[in-house]
CSV table of C-alpha atoms and ligand atoms in Angstrom, one decimal:
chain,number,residue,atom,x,y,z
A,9,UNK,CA,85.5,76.0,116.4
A,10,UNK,CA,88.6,74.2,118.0
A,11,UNK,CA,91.7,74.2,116.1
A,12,UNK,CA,92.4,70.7,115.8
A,13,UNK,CA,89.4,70.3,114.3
A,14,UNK,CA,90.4,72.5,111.3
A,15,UNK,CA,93.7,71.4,111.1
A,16,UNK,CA,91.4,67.5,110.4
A,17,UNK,CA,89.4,68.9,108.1
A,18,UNK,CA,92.0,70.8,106.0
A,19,UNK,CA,93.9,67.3,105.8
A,20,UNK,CA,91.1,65.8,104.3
A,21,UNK,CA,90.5,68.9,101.9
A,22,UNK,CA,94.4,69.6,101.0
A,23,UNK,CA,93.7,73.0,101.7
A,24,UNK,CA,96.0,74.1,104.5
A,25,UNK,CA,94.8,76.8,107.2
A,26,UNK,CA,95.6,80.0,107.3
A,27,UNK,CA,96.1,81.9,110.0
A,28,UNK,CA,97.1,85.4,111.9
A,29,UNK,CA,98.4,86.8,114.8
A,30,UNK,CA,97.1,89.7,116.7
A,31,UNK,CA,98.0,91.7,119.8
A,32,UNK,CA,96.1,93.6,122.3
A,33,UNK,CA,96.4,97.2,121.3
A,34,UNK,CA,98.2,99.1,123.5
A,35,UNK,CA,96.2,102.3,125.4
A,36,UNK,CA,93.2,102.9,126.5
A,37,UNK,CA,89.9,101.7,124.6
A,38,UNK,CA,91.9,98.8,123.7
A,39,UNK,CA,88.4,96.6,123.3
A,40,UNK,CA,87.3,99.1,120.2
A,41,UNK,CA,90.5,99.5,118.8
A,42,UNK,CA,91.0,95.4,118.8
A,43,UNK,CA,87.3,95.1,117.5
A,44,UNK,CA,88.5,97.5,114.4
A,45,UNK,CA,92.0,95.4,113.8
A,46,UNK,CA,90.0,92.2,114.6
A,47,UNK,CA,86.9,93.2,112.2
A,48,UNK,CA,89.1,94.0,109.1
A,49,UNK,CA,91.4,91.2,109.8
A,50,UNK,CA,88.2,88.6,110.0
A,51,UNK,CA,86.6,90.0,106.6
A,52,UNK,CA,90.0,88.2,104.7
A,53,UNK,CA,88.0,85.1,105.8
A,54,UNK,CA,91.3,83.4,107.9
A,55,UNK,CA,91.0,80.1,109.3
A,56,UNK,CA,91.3,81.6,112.8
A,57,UNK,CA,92.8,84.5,114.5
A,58,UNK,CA,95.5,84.0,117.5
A,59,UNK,CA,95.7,86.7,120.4
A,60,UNK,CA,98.7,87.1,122.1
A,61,UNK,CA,99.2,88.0,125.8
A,62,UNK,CA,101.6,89.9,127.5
A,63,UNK,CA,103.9,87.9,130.0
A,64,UNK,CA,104.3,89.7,133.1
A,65,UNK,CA,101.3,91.8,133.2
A,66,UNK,CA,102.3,94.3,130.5
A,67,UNK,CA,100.5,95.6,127.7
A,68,UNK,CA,97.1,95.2,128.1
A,69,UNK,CA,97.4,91.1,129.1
A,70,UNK,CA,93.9,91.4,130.8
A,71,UNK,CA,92.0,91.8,127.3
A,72,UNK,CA,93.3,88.7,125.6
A,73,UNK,CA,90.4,86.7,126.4
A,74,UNK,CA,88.1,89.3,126.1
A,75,UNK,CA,89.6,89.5,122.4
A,76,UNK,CA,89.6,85.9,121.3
A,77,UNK,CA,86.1,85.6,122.7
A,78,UNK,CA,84.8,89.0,120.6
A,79,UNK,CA,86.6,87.4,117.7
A,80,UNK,CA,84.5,84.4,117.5
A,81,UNK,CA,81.0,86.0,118.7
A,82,UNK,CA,80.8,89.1,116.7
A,83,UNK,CA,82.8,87.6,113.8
A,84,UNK,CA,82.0,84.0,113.9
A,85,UNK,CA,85.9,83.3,112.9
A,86,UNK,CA,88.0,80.9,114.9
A,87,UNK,CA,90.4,82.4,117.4
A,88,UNK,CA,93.2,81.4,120.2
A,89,UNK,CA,94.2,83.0,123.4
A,90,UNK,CA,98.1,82.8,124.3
A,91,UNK,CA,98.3,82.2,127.8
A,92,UNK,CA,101.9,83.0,129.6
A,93,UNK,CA,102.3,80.6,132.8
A,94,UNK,CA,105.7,82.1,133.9
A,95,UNK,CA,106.0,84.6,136.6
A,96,UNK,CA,102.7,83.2,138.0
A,97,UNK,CA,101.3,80.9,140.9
A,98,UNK,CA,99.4,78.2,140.7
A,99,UNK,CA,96.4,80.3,142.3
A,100,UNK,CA,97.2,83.0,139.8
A,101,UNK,CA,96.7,80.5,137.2
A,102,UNK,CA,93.7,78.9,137.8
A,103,UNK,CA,92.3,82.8,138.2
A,104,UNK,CA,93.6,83.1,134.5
A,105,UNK,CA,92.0,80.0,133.8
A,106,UNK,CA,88.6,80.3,134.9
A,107,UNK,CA,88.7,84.1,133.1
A,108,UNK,CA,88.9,82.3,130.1
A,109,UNK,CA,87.0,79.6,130.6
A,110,UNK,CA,84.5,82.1,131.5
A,111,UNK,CA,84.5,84.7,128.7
A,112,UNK,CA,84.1,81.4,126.0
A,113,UNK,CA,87.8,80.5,125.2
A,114,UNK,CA,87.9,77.3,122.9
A,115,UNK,CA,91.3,77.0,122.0
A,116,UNK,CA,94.5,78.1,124.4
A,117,UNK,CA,98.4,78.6,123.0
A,118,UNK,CA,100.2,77.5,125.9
A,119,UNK,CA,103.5,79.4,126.9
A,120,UNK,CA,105.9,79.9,129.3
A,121,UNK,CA,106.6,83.7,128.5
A,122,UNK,CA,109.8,85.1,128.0
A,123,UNK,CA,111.8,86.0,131.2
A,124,UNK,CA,111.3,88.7,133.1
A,125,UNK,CA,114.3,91.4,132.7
A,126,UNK,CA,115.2,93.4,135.6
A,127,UNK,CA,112.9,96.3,135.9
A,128,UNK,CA,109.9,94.8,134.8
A,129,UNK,CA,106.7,94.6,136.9
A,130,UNK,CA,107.1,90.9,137.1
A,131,UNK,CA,110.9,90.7,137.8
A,132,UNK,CA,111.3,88.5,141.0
A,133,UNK,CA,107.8,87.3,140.9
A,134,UNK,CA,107.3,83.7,142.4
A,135,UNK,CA,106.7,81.2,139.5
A,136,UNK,CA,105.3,77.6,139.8
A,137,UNK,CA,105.9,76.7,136.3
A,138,UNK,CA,109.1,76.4,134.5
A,139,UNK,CA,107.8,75.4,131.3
A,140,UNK,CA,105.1,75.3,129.3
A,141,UNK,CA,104.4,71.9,128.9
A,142,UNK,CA,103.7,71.6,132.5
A,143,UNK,CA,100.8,73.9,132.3
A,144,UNK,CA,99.2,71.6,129.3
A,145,UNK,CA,97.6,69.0,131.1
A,146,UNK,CA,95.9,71.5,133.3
A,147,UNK,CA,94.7,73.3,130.3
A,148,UNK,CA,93.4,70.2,128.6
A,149,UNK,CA,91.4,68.8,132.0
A,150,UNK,CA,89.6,72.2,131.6
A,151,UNK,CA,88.5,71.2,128.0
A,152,UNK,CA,90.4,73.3,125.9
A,153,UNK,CA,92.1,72.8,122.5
A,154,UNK,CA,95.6,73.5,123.0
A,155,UNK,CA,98.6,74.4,121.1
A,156,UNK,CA,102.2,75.3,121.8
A,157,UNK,CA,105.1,76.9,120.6
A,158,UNK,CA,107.9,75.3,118.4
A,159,UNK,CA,111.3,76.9,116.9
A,160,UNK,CA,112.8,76.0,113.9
A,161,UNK,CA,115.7,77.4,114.8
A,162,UNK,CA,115.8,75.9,118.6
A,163,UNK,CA,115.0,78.3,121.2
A,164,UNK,CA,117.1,80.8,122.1
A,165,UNK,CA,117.7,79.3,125.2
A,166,UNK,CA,118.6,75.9,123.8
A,167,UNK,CA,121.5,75.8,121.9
A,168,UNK,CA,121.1,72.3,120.7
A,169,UNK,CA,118.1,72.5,117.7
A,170,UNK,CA,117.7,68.1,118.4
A,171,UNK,CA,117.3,69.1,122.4
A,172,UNK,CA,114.9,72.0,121.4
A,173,UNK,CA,113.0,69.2,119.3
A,174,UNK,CA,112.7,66.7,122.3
A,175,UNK,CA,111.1,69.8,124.4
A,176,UNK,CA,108.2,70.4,121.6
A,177,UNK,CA,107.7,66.5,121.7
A,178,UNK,CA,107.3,66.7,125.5
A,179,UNK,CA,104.6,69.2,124.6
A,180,UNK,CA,103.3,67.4,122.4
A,181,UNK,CA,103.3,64.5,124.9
A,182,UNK,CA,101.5,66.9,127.8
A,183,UNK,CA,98.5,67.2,125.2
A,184,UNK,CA,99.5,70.0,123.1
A,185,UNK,CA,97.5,69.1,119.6
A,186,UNK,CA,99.1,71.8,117.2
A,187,UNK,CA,102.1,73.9,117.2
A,188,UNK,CA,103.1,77.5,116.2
A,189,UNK,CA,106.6,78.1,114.9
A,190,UNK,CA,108.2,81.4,115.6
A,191,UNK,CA,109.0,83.6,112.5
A,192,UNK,CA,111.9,82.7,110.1
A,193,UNK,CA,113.5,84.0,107.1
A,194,UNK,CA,114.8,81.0,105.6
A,195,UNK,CA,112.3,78.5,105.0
A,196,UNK,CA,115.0,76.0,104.4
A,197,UNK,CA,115.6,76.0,108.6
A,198,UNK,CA,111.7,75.3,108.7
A,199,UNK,CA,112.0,71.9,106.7
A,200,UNK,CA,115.5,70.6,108.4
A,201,UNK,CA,113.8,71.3,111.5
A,202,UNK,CA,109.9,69.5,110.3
A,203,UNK,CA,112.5,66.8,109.4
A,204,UNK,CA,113.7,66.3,112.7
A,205,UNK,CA,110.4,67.0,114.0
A,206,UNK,CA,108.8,63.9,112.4
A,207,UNK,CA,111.6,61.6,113.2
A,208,UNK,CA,111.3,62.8,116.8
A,209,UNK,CA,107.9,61.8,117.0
A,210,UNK,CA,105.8,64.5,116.2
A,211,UNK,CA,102.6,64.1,114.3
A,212,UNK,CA,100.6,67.1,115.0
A,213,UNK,CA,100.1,69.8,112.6
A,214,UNK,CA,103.5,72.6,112.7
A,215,UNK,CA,101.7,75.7,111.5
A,216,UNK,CA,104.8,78.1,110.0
A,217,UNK,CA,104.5,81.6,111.7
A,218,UNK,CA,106.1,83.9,109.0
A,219,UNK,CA,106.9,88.3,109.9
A,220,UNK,CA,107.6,90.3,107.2
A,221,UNK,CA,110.5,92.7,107.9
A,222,UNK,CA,108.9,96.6,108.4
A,223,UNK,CA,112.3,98.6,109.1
A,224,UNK,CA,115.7,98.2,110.5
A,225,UNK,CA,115.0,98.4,113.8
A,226,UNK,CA,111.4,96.5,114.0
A,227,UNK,CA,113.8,93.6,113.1
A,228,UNK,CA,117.0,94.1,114.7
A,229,UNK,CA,114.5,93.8,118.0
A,230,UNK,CA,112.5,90.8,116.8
A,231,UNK,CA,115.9,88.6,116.3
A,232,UNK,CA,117.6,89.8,119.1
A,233,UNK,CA,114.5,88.7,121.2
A,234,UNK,CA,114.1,85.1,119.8
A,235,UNK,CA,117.4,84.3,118.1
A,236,UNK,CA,115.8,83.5,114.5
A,237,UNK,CA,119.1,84.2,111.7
A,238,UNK,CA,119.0,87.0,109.0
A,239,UNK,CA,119.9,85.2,105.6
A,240,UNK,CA,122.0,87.3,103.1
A,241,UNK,CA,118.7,88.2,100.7
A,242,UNK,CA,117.2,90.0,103.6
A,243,UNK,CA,120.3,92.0,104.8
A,244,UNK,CA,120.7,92.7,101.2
A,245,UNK,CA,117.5,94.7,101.3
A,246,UNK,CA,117.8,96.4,104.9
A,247,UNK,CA,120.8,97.8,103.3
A,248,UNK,CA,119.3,98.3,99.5
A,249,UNK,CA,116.4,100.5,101.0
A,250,UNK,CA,117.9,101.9,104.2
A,251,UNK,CA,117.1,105.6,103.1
A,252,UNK,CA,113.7,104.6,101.8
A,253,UNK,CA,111.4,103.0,104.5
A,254,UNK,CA,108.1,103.1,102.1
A,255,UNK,CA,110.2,100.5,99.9
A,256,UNK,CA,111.8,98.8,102.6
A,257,UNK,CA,107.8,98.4,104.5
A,258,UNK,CA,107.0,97.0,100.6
A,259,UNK,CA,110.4,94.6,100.1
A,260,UNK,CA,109.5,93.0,103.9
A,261,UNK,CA,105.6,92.5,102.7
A,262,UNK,CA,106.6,90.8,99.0
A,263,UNK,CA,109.6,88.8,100.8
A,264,UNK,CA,107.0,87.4,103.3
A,265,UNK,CA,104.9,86.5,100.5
A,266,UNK,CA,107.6,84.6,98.6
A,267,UNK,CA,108.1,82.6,101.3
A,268,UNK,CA,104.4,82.1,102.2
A,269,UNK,CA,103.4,81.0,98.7
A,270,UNK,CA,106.9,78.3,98.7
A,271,UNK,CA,105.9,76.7,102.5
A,272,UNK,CA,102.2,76.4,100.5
A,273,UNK,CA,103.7,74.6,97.4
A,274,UNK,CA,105.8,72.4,99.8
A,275,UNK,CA,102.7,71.1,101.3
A,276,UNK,CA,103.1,72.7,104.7
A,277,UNK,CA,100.6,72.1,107.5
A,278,UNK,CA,99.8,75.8,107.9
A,279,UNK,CA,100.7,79.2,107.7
A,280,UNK,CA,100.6,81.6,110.4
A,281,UNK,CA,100.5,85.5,109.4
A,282,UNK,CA,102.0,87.4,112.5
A,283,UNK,CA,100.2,90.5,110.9
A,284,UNK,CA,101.0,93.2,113.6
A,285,UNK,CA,97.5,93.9,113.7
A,286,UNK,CA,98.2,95.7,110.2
A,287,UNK,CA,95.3,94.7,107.8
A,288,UNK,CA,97.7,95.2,104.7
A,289,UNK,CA,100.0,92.4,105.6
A,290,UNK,CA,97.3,90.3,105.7
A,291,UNK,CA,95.7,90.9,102.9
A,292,UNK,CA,98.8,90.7,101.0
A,293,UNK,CA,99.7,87.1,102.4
A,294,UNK,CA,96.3,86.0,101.5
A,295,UNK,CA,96.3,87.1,97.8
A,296,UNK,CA,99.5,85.8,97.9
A,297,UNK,CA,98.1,82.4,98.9
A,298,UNK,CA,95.6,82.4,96.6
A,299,UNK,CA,92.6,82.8,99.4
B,316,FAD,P1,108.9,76.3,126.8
B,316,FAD,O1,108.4,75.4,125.8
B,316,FAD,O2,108.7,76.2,128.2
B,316,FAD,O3,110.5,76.4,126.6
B,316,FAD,C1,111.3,77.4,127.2
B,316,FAD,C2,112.8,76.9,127.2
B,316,FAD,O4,112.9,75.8,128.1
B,316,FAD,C3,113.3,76.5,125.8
B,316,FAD,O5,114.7,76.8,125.7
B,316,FAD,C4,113.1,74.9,125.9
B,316,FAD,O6,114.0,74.3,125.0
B,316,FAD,C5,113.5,74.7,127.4
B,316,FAD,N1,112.8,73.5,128.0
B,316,FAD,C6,111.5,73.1,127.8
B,316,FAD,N2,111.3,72.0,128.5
B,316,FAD,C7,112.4,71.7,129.2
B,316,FAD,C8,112.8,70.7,130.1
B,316,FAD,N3,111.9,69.8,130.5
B,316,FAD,N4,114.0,70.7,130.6
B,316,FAD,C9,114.9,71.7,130.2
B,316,FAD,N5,114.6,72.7,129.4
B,316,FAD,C10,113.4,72.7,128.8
B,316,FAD,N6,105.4,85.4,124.6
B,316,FAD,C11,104.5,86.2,125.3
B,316,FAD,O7,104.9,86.8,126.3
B,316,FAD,N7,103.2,86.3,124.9
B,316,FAD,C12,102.8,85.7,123.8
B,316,FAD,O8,101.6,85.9,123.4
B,316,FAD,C13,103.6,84.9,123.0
B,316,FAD,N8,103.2,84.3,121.9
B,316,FAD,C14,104.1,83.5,121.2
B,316,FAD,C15,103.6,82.8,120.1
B,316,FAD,C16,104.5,82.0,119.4
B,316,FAD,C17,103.9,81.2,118.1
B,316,FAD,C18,105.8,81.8,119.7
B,316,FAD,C19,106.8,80.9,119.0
B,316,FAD,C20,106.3,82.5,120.9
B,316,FAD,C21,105.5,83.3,121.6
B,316,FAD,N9,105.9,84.0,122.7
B,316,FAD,C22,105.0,84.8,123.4
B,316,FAD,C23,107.3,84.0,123.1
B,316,FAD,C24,107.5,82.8,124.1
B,316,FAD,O9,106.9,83.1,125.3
B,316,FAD,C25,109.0,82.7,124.4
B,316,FAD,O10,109.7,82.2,123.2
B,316,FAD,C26,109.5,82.0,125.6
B,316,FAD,O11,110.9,82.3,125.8
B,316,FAD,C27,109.4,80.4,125.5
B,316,FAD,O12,108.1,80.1,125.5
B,316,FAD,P2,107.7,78.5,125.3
B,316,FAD,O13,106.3,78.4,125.6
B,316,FAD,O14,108.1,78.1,124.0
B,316,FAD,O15,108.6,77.8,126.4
């Protein structure tokens, strides 16, 4: 089913999506191990299931599509391919393109990727596209649903969080008919930034992608990748259970789960589980939502 067309029908039911994230597994067999994350993820009964894709041609980037499409045959639940557009040629592209147009992919997340860091296979690679947005129309003449990312911090790259909103609306403007916020701890950032969001023009559904912190170091990474801020509460439990990672695993699940069921009672378009492919994060954010 396309996703816009769930994000229609949960405005006319009041019952907001939810949603998860899941990545390739990494290794070989990484069909069967993705059917096993993807089957126990799909009996929670989610709204749809994203796939993300490796920029740069790491990590398994090839199965994406393969994933998303398995998702919504064998499971008959709703899913999205992320598609990176940096580090690639137009030719390269419209290879990626007609893969997933040929292994069933309804709905596309649209992305420019993060850039490629010396030493990686894709460092120095020609690139046609500088941004996502320019891939959108491309994506949309092909038929699909798309959907893009937004920050509710401002990108990393973008210090300015009102120039960071103009560059989702020029997404939105390319054809982009739903957007995924990267993870935050502080759901107060997500509704400044759905503020400015609406008085810059946007209208399409913001689903609110939310982590929940599993150690130290899983998160030192994840902020020091996209720039999202570490409020006081969550520092205060790194350091409360930095000798006991079973509790510390358990405080990142509950915290999540607080802020889930808050976005919920604040009317939110969406919320977006980035579950890690672990089914007990999932499950936990959907009894925590009531589903
Ligand atoms: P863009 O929207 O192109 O923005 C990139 C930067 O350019 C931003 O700083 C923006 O403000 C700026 N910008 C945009 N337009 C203009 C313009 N016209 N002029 C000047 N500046 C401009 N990465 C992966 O590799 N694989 C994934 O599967 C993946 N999934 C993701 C899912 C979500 C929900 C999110 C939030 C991120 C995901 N990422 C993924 C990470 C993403 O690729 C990076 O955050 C990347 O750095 C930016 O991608 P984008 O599509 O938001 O870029």
């Amino acid at each position: 089913m396309r996703i816009d067309s769930i994000f229609e029908s949960a405005r006319e039911t009041g019952k907001p999506p939810v949603s998860f994230e899941m990545f390739p597994p990494k290794g070989e067999l990484t069909l069967d191990r993705a059917r096993e994350a993807a089957g126990e993820l799909c009996t929670l009964g989610p709204d749809f299931i994203s796939v993300t894709c490796s920029a740069g041609g790491g990590g398994n980037f090839g199965q994406t599509a393969a994933i998303a499409s398995m998702i919504q045959e064998d499971f008959e639940v709703s899913s999205v391919a992320h598609l990176t557009c940096m580090s690639l040629t137009q030719e390269q592209l419209s290879a990626r393109i007609a893969d997933y147009r040929a292994a069933g992919v309804e709905n596309v997340l649209a992305l420019r990727g993060d850039k490629p860091v010396p030493g990686s296979p894709a460092y120095g690679a020609p690139s046609d596209y500088a941004y996502a947005a320019e891939i959108i129309p491309l994506l949309r003449e092909e038929g699909f649903c798309v959907g893009a990312a937004a920050y509710p911090e401002g990108h990393i790259e973008c210090d300015d969080l009102a120039l960071s909103v103009e560059h989702l609306k020029l997404k939105q403007d390319a054809g982009a008919s739903f957007f995924v916020t990267q993870l935050f701890f502080d759901n107060e950032h997500f509704y400044r930034f759905a503020d400015l969001a609406d008085k810059a023009g946007i209208t399409v559904p913001i689903t609110c992608g939310i982590m929940p912190f599993m150690s130290r170091k899983q998160i030192s990474r994840m902020v020091f990748m996209c720039g999202a801020s570490l409020p006081s509460p969550v520092i205060k439990l790194l350091a409360k259970y930095e000798s006991d990672p079973q509790s510390l695993r358990q405080a990142g699940i509950d915290y999540a789960c607080r802020q889930l069921i808050d976005l919920a009672n604040h009317g939110v378009d969406g919320c977006h589980v980035y579950t890690m492919n672990r089914v007990d994060v999932a499950r936990a954010a959907m009894e925590a939502l009531g589903r």
